[in-house]
Coordinates of C-alpha atoms in Angstrom, one line a residue:
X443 CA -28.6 14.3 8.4
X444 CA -28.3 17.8 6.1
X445 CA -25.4 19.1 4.4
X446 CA -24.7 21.3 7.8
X447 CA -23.1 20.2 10.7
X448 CA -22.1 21.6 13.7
X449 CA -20.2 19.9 16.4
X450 CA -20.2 21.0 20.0
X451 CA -17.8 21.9 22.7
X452 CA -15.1 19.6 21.7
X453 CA -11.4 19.8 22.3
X454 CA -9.9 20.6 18.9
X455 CA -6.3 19.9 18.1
X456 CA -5.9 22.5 14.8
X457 CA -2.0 21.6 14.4
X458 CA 1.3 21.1 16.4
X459 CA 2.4 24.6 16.4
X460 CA -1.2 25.9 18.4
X461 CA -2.1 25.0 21.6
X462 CA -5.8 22.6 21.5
X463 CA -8.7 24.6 21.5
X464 CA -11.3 23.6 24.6
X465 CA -15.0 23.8 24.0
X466 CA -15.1 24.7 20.7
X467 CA -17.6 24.6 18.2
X468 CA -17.0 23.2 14.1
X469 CA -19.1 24.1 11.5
X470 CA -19.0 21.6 8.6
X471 CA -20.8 22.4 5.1
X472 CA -20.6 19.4 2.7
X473 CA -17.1 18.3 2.8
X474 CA -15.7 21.6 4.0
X475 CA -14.8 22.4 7.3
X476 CA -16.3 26.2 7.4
X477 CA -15.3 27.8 10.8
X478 CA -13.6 26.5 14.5
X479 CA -14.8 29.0 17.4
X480 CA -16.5 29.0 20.7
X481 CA -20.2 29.0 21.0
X482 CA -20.9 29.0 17.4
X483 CA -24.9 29.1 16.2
X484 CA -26.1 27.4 13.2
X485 CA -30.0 27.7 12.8
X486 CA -30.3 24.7 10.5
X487 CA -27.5 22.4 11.6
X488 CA -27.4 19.0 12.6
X489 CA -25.7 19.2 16.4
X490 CA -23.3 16.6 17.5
X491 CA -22.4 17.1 21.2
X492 CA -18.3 16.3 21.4
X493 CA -18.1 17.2 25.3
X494 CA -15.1 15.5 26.6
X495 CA -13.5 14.3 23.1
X496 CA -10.7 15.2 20.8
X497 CA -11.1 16.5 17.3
X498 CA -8.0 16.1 15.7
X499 CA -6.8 16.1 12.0
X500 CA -6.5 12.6 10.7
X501 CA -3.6 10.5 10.7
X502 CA -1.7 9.5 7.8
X503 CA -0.4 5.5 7.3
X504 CA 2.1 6.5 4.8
X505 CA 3.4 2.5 3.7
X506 CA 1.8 -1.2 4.3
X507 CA 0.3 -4.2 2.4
X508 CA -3.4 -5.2 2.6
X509 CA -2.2 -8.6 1.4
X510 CA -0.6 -9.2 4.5
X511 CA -3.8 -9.0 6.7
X512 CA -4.7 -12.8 6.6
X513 CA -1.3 -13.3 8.1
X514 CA -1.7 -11.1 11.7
X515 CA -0.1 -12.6 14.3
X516 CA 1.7 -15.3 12.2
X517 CA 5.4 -15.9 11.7
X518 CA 6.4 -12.9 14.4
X519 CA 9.9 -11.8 15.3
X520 CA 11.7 -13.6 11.7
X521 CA 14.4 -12.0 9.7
X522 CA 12.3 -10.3 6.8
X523 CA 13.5 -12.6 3.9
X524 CA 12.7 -15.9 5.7
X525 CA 9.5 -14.1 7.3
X526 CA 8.6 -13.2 3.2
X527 CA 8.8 -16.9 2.7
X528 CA 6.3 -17.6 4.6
X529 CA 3.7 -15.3 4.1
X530 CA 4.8 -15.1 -0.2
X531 CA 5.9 -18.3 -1.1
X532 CA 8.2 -18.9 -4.1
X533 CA 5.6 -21.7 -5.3
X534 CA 2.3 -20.1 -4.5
X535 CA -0.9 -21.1 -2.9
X536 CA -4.1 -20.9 -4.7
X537 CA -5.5 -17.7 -6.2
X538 CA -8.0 -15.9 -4.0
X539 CA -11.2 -14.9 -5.1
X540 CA -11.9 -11.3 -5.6
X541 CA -14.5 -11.4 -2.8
X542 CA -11.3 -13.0 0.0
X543 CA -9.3 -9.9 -1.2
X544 CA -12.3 -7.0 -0.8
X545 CA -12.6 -8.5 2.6
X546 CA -8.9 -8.4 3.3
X547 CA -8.4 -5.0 2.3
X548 CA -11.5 -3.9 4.6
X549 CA -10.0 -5.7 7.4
X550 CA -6.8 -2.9 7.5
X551 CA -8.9 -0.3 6.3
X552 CA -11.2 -0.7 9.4
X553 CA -8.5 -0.5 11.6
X554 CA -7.3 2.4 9.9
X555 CA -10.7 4.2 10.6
X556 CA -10.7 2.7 14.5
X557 CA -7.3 4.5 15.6
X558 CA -8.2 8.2 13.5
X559 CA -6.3 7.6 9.9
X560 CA -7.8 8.6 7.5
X561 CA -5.2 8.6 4.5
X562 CA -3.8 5.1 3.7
X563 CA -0.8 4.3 1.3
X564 CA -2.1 0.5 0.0
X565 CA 1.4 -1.1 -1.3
X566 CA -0.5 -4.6 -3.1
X567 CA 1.1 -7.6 -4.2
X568 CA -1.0 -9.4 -6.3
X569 CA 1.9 -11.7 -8.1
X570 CA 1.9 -14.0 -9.4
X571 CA -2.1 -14.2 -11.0
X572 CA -2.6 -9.9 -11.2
X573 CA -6.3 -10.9 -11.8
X574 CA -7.9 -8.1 -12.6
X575 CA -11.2 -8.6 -10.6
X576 CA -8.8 -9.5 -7.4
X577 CA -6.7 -5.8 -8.1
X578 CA -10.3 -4.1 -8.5
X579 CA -11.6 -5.8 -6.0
X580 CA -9.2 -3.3 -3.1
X581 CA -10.0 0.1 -4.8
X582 CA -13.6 -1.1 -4.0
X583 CA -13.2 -1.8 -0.9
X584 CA -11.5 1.8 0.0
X585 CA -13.9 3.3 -2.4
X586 CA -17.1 1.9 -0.1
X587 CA -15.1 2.5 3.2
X588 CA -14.7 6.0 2.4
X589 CA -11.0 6.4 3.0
X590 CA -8.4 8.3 1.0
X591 CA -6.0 5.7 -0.3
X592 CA -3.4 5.8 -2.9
X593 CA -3.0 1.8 -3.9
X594 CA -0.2 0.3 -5.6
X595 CA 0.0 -3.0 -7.4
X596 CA 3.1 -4.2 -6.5
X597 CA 5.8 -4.0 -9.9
X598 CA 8.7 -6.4 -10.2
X599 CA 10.4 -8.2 -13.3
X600 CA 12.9 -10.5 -11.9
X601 CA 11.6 -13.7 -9.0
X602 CA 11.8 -12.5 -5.6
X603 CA 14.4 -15.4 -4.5
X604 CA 16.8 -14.3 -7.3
X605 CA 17.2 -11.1 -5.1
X606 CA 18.8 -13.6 -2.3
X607 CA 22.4 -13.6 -3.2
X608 CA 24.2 -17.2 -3.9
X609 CA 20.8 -18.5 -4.9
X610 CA 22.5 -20.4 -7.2
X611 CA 25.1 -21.4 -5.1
X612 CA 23.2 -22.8 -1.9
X613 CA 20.2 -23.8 -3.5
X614 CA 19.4 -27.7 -4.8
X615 CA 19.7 -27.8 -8.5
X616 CA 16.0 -30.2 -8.0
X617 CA 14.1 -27.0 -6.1
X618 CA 16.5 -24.2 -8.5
X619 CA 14.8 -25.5 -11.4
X620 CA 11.7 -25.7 -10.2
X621 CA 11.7 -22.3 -9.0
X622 CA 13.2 -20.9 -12.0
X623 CA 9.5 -21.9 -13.6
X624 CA 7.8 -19.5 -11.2
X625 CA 8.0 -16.6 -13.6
X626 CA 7.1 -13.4 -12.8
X627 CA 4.9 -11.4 -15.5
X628 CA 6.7 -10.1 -18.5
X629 CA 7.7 -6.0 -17.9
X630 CA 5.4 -5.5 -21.0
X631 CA 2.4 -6.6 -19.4
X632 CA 2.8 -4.7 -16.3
X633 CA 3.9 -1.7 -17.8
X634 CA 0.4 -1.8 -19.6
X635 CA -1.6 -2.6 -16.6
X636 CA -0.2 0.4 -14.6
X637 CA -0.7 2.4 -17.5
X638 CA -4.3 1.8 -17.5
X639 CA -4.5 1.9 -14.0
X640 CA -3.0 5.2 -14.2
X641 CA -5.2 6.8 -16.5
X642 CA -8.8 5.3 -15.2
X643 CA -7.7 6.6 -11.4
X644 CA -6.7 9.8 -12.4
X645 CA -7.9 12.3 -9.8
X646 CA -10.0 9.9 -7.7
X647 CA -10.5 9.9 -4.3
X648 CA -8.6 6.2 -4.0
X649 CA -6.1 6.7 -6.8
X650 CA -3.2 4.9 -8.1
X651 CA 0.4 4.7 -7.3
X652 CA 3.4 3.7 -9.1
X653 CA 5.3 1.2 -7.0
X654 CA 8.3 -0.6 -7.9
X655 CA 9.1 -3.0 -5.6
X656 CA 12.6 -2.7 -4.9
X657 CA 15.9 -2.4 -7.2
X658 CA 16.9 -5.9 -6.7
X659 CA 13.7 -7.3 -7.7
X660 CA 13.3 -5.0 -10.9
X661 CA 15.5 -5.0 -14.0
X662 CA 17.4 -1.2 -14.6
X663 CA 15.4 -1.0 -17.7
X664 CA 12.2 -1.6 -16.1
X665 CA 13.1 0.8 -13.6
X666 CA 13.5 3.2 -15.7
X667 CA 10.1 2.7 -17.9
X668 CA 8.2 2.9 -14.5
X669 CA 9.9 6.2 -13.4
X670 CA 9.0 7.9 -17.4
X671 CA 5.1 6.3 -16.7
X672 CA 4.6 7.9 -13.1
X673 CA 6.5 11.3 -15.0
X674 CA 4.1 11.0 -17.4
X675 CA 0.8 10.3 -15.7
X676 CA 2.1 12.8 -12.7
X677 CA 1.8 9.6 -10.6
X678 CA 3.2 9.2 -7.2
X679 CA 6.2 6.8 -7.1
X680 CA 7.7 5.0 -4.3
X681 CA 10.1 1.7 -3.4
X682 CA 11.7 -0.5 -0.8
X683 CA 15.3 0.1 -0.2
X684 CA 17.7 -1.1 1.6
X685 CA 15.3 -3.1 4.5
X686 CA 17.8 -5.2 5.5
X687 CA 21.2 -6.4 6.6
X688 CA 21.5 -9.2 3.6
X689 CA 20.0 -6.3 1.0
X690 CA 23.0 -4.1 2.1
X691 CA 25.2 -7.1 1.4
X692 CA 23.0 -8.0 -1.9
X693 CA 23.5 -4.0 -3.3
X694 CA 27.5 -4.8 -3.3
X695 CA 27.1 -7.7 -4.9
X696 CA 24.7 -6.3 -7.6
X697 CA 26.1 -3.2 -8.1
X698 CA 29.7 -3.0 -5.9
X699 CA 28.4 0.1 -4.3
X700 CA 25.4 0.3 -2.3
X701 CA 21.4 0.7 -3.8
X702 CA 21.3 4.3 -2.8
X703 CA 24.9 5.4 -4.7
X704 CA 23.7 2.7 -7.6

């Protein structure tokens, strides 16, 4: 196929403000979309006959988590902290390999090309291990896909189940300090990997995102440091907040006012 093509008599949905256009023709030159009109002629083009289908713009999946994709169809219709217990254990399996996670990451990204989207926010948790090869291993995947993806590795500082408030309380000293072994990776070490993931993605096609991943799972300082590195990379930023009834509760026990006023 050459660098020209020219799609037949298709119905083509420009935007939501213009009625679709029936039978119409799209000329595409390399990566560019060069004219939409009836009838158009193009000598040298490869011609794709569209009769009776939809050209539309792609869609966009704005927020999910590739690591979730082994877990379909498990552990439905739970309360999202016990429902995160399952699927993210406080004492974790064993490490995948770096080939389990390419595989996992296609397995959303197909579906993603299947149903029209072709712009996917990847929101990674790769805690506790962060193996390099394992966080590589999902930009290659939407890199040989051919999606647009922005991909996160998912940044916290403080365990997940100290978030849950009157841990200390309701859990068994036994299981407490067990738990309290399970340490997350220091802010130092994160902070440097999202640095460097920052700069070696810089204006790719599957780029990076700075993704905190919520206020009561991240220390106010690291907060802060994470905001001043997507600043000054010109990196995206985004974060949970407020997902819940207990995390309602938990932001006026953190704070006494809720995350969003904190």
């Amino acid at each position: 196929m050459n660098g020209r093509i020219l799609i037949k008599r298709a119905l083509v949905l420009m935007d939501a403000d213009r009625p679709p256009l029936p039978n119409a023709d799209l000329l595409i030159e390399g990566d560019r979309i060069m004219a939409i009109a009836p009838e158009l002629s193009t000598p040298d083009a490869t011609e794709i006959d569209a009769s009776g289908l939809l050209i539309a713009p792609g869609l966009v999946n704005g927020h999910f988590h590739s690591h979730e994709h082994f877990h379909k169809g498990r552990y439905d219709n739970l309360p999202l902290e016990l429902w995160m217990h399952y699927v993210r254990p406080p004492l974790p399996p064993p490490a995948l390999t770096p080939e389990q996670v390419y595989y996992r990451t296609l397995i959303g990204a197909i579906e993603a090309i299947r149903t029209g989207t072709t712009f996917v926010v990847d929101d990674v948790n790769h805690a506790p291990y962060f193996d390099p090869d394992c966080i590589a291993a999902v930009f290659r995947a939407y890199e040989e896909i051919g999606l647009r993806a922005l991909v996160s590795v998912s940044l916290f500082d403080q365990p997940f189940y100290r978030s849950v408030p009157f841990f200390d309380d309701e859990m068994p000293a036994p299981l407490r300090q067990r738990l309290d072994q399970q340490r997350p990776p220091q802010a130092a070490q994160l902070l440097t990997l999202a640095e460097q993931l920052g700069q070696a993605r810089r204006g790719q096609r599957v780029g990076f995102i700075v993704a905190p991943s919520a206020p009561q799972r991240c220390s106010d300082r690291f907060l802060v440091q994470l905001r001043q590195l997507a600043d000054r990379h010109s990196l995206p930023m985004m974060m949970h907040l407020l997902e819940t009834r207990l995390q309602a509760v938990t932001g006026g026990i953190l704070y006494g006012q809720s995350m969003v006023a904190q």
